Short mmCIF file of N, CA and C in Angstrom, two decimals:
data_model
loop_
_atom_site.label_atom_id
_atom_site.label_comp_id
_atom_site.label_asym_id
_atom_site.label_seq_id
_atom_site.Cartn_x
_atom_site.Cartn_y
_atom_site.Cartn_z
N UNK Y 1 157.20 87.78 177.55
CA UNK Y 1 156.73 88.80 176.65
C UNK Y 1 155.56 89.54 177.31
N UNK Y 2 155.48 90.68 177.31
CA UNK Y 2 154.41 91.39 177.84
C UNK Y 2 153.44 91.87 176.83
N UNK Y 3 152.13 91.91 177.81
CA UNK Y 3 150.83 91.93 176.94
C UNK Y 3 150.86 93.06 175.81
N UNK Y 4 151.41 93.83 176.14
CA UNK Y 4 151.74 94.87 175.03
C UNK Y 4 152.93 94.68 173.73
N UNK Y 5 153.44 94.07 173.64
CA UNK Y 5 154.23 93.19 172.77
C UNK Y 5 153.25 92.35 171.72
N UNK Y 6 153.69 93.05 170.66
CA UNK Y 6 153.10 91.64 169.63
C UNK Y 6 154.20 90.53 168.95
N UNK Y 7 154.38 89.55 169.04
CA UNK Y 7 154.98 88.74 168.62
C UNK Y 7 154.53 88.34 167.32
N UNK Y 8 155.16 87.33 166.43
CA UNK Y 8 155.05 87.20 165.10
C UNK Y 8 154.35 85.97 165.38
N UNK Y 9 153.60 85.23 164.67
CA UNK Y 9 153.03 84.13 164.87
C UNK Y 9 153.58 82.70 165.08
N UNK Y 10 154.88 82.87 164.41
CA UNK Y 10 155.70 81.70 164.71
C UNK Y 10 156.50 82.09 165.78
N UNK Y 11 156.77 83.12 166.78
CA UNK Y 11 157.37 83.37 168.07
C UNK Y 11 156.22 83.24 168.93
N UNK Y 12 154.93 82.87 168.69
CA UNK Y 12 153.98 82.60 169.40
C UNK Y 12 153.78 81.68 169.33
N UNK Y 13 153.84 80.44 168.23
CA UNK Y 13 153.90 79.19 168.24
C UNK Y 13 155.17 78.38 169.28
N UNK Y 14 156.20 79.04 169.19
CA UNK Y 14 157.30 78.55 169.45
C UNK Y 14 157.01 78.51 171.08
N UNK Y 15 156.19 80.30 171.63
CA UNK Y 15 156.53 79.89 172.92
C UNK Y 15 154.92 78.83 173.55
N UNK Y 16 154.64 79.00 172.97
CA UNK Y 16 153.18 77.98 173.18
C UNK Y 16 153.86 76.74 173.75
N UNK Y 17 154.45 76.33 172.66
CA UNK Y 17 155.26 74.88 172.66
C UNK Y 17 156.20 74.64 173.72
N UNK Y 18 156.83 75.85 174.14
CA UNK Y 18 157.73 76.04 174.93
C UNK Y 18 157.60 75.50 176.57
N UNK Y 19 156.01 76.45 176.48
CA UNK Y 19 155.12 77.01 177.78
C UNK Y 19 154.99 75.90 178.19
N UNK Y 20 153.79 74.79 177.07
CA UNK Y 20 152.78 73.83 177.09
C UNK Y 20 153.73 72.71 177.11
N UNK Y 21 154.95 72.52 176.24
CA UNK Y 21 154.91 71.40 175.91
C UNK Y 21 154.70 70.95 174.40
N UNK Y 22 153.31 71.54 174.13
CA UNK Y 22 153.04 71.04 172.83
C UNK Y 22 152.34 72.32 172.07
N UNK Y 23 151.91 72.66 171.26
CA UNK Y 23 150.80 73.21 170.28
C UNK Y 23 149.73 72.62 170.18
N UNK Y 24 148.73 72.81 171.47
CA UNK Y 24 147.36 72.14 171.19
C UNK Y 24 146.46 72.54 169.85
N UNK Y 25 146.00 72.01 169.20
CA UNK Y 25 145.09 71.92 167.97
C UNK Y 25 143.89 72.85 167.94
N UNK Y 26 143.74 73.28 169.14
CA UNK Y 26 142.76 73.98 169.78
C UNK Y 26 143.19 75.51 169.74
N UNK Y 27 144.44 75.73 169.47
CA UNK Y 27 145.49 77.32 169.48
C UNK Y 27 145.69 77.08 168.09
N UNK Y 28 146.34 76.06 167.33
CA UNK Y 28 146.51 75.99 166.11
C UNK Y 28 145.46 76.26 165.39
N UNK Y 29 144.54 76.19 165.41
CA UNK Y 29 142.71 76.47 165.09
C UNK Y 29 142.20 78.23 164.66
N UNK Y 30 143.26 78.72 165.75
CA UNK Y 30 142.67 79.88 166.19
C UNK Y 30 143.67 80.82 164.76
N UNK Y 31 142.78 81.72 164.14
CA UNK Y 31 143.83 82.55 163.07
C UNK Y 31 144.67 83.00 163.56
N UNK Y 32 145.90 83.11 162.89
CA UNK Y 32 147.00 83.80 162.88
C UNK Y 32 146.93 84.78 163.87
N UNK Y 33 146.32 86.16 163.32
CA UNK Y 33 146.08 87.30 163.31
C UNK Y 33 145.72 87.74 164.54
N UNK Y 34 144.66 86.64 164.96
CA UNK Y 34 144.32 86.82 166.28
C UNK Y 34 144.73 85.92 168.05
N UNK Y 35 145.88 84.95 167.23
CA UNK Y 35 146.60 83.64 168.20
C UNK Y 35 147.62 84.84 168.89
N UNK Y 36 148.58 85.64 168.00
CA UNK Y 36 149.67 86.49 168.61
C UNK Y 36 148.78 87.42 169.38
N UNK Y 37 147.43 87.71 169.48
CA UNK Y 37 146.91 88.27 171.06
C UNK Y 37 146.24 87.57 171.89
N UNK Y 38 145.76 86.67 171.49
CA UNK Y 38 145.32 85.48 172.56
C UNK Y 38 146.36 84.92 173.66
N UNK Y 39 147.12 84.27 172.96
CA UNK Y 39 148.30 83.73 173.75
C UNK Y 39 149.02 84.78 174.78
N UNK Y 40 149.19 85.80 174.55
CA UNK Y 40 149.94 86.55 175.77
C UNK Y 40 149.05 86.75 177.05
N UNK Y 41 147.69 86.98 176.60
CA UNK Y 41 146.72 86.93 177.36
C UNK Y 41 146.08 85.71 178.23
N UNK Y 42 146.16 84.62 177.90
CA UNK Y 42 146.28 83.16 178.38
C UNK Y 42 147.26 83.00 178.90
N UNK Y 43 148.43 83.56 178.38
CA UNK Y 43 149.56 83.27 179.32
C UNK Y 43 149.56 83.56 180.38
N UNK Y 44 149.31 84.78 180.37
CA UNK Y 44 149.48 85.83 181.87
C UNK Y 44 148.38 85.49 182.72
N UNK Y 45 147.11 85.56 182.17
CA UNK Y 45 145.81 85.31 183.33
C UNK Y 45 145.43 83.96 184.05
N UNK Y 46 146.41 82.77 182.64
CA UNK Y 46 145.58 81.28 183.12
C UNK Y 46 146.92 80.75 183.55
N UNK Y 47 148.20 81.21 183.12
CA UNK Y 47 149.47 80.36 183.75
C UNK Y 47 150.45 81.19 184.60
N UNK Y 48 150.79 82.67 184.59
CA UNK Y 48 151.27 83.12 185.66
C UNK Y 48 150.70 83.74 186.28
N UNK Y 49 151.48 85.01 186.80
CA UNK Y 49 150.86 85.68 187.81
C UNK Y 49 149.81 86.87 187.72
N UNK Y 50 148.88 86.97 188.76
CA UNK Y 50 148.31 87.96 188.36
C UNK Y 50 147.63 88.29 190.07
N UNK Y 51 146.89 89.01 190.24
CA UNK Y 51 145.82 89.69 191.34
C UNK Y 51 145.92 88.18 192.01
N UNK Y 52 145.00 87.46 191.91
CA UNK Y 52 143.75 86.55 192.07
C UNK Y 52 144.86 85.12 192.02
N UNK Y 53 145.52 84.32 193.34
CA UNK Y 53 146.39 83.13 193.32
C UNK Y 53 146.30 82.21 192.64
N UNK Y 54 146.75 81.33 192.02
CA UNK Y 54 146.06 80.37 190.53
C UNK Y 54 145.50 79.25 191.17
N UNK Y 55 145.59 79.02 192.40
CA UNK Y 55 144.23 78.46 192.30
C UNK Y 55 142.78 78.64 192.73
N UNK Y 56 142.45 80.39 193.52
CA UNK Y 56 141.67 81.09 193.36
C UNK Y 56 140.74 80.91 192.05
N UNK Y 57 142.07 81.36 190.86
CA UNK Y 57 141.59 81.60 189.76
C UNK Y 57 141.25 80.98 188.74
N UNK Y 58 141.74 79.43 189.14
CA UNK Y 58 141.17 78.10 188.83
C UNK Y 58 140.10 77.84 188.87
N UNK Y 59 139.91 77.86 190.84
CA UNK Y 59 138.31 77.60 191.04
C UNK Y 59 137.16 78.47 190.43
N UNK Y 60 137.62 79.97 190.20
CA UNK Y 60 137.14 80.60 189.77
C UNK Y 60 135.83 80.54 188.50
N UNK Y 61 137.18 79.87 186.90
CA UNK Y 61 137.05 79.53 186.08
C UNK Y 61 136.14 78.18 186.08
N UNK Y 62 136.54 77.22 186.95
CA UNK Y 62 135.37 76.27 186.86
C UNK Y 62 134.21 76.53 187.09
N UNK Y 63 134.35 77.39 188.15
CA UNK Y 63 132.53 77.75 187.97
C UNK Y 63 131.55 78.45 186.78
N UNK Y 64 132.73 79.37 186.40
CA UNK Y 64 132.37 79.87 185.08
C UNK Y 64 131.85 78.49 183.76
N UNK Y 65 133.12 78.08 183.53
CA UNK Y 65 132.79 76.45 182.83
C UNK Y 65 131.48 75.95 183.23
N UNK Y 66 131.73 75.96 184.70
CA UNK Y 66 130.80 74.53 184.87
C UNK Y 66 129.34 75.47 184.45
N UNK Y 67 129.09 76.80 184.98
CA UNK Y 67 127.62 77.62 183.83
C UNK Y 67 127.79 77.76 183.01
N UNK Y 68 128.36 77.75 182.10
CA UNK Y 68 128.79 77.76 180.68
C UNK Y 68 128.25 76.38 180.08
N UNK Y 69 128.69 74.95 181.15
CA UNK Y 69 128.34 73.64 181.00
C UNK Y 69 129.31 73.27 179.48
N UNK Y 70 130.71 73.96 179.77
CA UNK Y 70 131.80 73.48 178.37
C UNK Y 70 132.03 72.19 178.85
N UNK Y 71 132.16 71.21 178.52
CA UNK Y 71 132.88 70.03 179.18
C UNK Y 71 135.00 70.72 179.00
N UNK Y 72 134.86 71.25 177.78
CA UNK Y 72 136.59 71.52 177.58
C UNK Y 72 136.99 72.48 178.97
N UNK Y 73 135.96 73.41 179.31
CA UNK Y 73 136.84 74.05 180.19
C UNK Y 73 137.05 73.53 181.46
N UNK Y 74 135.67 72.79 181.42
CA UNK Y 74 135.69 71.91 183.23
C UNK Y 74 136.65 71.17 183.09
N UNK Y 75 137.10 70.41 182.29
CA UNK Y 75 138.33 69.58 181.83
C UNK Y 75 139.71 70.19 182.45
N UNK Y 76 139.64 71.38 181.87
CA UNK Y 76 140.90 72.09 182.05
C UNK Y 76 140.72 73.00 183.37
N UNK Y 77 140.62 73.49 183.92
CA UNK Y 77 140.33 74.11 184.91
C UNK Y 77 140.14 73.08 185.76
N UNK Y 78 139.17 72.41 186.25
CA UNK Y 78 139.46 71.27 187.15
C UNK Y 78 140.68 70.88 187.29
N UNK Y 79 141.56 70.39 186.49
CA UNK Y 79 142.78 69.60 186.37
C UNK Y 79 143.83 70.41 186.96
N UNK Y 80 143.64 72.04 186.25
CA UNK Y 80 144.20 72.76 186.99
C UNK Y 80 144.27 73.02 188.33
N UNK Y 81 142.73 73.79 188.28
CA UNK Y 81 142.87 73.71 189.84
C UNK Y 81 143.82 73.09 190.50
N UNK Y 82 143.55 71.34 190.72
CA UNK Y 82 144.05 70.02 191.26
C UNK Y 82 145.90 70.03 191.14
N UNK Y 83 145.91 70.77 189.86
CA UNK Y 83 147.30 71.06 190.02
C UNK Y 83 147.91 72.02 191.04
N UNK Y 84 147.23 72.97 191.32
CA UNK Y 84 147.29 73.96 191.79
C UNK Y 84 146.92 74.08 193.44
N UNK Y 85 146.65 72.59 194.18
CA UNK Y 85 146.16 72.32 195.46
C UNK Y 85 144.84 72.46 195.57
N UNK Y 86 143.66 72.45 194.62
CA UNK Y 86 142.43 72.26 195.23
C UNK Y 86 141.73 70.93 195.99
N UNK Y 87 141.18 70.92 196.96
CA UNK Y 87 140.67 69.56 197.08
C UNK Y 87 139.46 69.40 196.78
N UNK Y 88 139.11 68.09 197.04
CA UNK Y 88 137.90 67.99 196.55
C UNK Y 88 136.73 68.69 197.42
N UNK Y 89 137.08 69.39 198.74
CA UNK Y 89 135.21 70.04 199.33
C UNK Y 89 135.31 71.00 198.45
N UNK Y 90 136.87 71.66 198.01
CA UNK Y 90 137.03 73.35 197.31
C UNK Y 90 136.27 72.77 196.09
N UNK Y 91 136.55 71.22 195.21
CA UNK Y 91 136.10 71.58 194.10
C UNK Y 91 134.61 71.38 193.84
N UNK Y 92 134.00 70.46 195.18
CA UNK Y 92 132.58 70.35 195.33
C UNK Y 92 131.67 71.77 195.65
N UNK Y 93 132.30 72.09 196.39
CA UNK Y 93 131.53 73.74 196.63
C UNK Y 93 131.48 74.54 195.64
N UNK Y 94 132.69 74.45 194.73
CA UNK Y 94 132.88 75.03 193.42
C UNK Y 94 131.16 75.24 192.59
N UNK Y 95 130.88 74.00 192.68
CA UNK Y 95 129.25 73.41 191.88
C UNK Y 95 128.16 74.50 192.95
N UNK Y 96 128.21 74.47 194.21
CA UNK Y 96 127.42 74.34 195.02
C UNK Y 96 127.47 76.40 194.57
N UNK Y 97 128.46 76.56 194.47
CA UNK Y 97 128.24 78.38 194.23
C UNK Y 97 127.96 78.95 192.97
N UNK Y 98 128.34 77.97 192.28
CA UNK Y 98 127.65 78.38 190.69
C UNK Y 98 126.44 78.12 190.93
N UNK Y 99 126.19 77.12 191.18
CA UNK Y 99 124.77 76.86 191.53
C UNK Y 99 123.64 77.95 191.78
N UNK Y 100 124.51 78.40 193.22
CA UNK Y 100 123.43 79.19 194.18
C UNK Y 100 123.74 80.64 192.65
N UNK Y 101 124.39 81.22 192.12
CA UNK Y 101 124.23 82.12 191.28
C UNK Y 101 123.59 81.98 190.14
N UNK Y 102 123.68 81.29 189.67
CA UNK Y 102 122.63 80.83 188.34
C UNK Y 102 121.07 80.52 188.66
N UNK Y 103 121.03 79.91 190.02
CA UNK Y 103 119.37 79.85 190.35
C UNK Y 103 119.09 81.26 191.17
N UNK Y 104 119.42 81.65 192.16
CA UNK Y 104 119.10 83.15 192.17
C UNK Y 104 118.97 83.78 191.02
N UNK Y 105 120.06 84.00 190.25
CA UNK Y 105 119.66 85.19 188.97
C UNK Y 105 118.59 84.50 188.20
N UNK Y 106 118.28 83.75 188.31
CA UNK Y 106 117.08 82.81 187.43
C UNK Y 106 115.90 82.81 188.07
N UNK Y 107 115.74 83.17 189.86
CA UNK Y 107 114.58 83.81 190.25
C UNK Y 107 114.13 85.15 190.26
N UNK Y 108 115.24 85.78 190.47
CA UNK Y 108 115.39 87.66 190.65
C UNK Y 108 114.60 88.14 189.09
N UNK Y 109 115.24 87.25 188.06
CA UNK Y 109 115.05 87.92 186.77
C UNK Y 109 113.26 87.66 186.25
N UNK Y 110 113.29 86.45 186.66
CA UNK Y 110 111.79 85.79 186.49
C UNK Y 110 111.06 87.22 187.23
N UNK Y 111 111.82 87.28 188.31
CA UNK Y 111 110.07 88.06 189.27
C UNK Y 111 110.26 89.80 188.51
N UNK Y 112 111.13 89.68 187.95
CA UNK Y 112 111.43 91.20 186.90
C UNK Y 112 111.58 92.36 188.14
N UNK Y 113 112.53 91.92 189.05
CA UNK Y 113 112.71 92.48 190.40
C UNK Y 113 113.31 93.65 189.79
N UNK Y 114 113.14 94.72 190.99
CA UNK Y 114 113.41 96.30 190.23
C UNK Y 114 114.98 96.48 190.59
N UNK Y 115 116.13 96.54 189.52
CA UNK Y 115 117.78 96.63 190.27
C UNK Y 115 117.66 98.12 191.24
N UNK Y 116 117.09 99.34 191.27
CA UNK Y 116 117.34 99.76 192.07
C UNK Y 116 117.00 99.54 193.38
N UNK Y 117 115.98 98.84 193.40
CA UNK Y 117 115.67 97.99 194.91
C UNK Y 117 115.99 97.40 195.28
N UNK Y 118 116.99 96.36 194.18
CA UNK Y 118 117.89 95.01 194.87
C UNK Y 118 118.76 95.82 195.54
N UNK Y 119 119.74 97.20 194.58
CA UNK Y 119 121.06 97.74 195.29
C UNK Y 119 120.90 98.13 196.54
N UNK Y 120 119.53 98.48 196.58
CA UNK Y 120 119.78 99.36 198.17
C UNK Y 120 119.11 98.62 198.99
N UNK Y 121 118.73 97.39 198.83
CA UNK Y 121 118.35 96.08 199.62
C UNK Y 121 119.71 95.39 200.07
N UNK Y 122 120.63 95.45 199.04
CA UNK Y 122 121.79 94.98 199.37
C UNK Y 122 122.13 95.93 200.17
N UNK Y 123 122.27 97.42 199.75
CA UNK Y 123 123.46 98.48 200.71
C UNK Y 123 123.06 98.01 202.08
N UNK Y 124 121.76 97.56 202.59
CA UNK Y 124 121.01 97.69 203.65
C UNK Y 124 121.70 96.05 204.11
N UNK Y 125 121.46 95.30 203.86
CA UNK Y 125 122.32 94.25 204.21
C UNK Y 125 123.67 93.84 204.70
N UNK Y 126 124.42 94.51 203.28
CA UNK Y 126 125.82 95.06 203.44
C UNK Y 126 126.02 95.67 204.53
N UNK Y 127 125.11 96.35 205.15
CA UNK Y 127 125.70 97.66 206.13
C UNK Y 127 125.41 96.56 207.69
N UNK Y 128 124.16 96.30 207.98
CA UNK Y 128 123.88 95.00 208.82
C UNK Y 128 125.22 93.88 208.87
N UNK Y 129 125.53 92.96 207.98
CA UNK Y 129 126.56 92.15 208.09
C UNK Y 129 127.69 92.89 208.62
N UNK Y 130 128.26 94.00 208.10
CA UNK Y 130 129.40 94.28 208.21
C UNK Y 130 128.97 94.80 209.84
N UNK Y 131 128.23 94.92 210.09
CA UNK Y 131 128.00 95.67 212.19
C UNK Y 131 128.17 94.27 212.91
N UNK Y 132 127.92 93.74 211.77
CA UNK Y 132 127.80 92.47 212.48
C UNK Y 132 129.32 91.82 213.25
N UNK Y 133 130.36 91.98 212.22
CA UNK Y 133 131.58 91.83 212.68
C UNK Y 133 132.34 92.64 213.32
#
């Protein structure tokens, strides 16, 4: 079904069940009204295809989770990933880059650094690295 398609709520239950296996309690939760647009959208971004290889977009998501600090999504996303061929340096580094982004933006913001000086601190960087190769 494509994202532009609305399905009825019980053709969204059905393919949930279909997809998953089961009807997690966690989709059953979610209203009606708003499950027949959730689900096409979960479908497409977290179980088939899209831009970004699924397990790119795995590791991706854990890092998100893991700053977020959901235990449900690290749950799921981890697992994924792992489904999806991550190993463990991919899923250790995973930590190690959320990391480095959450404590940078947590110094930059503290020192009330000016964004037009970061951008063109970066362009200036950007332009250096890339001579570089």
């Amino acid at each position: 079904m494509a994202l532009s398609e609305a399905a009825s709520y019980d053709e969204t239950l059905s393919d949930i069940e279909e997809t998953l296996g089961i009807v997690p309690g966690f989709m059953a939760a979610v209203p009606e009204d708003d499950m027949v647009h959730e689900w096409p959208v979960f479908k497409q971004y977290t179980l088939g295809e899209s831009d970004i290889p699924p397990k790119y977009r795995e590791l991706i998501e854990l890092a998100v989770a893991a700053t977020l600090k959901c235990p449900y999504c690290q749950a799921f996303h981890r697992g994924a990933a792992e489904m999806h061929g991550a190993s463990e340096e991919e899923l250790a580094e995973v930590g190690v880059l959320a990391s480095l982004t959450s404590r940078w933006s947590t110094m930059i913001h503290a020192q009330h650094y000016d964004y037009d000086t970061f951008v063109s601190e970066f362009e200036d960087i950007s332009a250096h690295l890339q001579a570089q190769h």
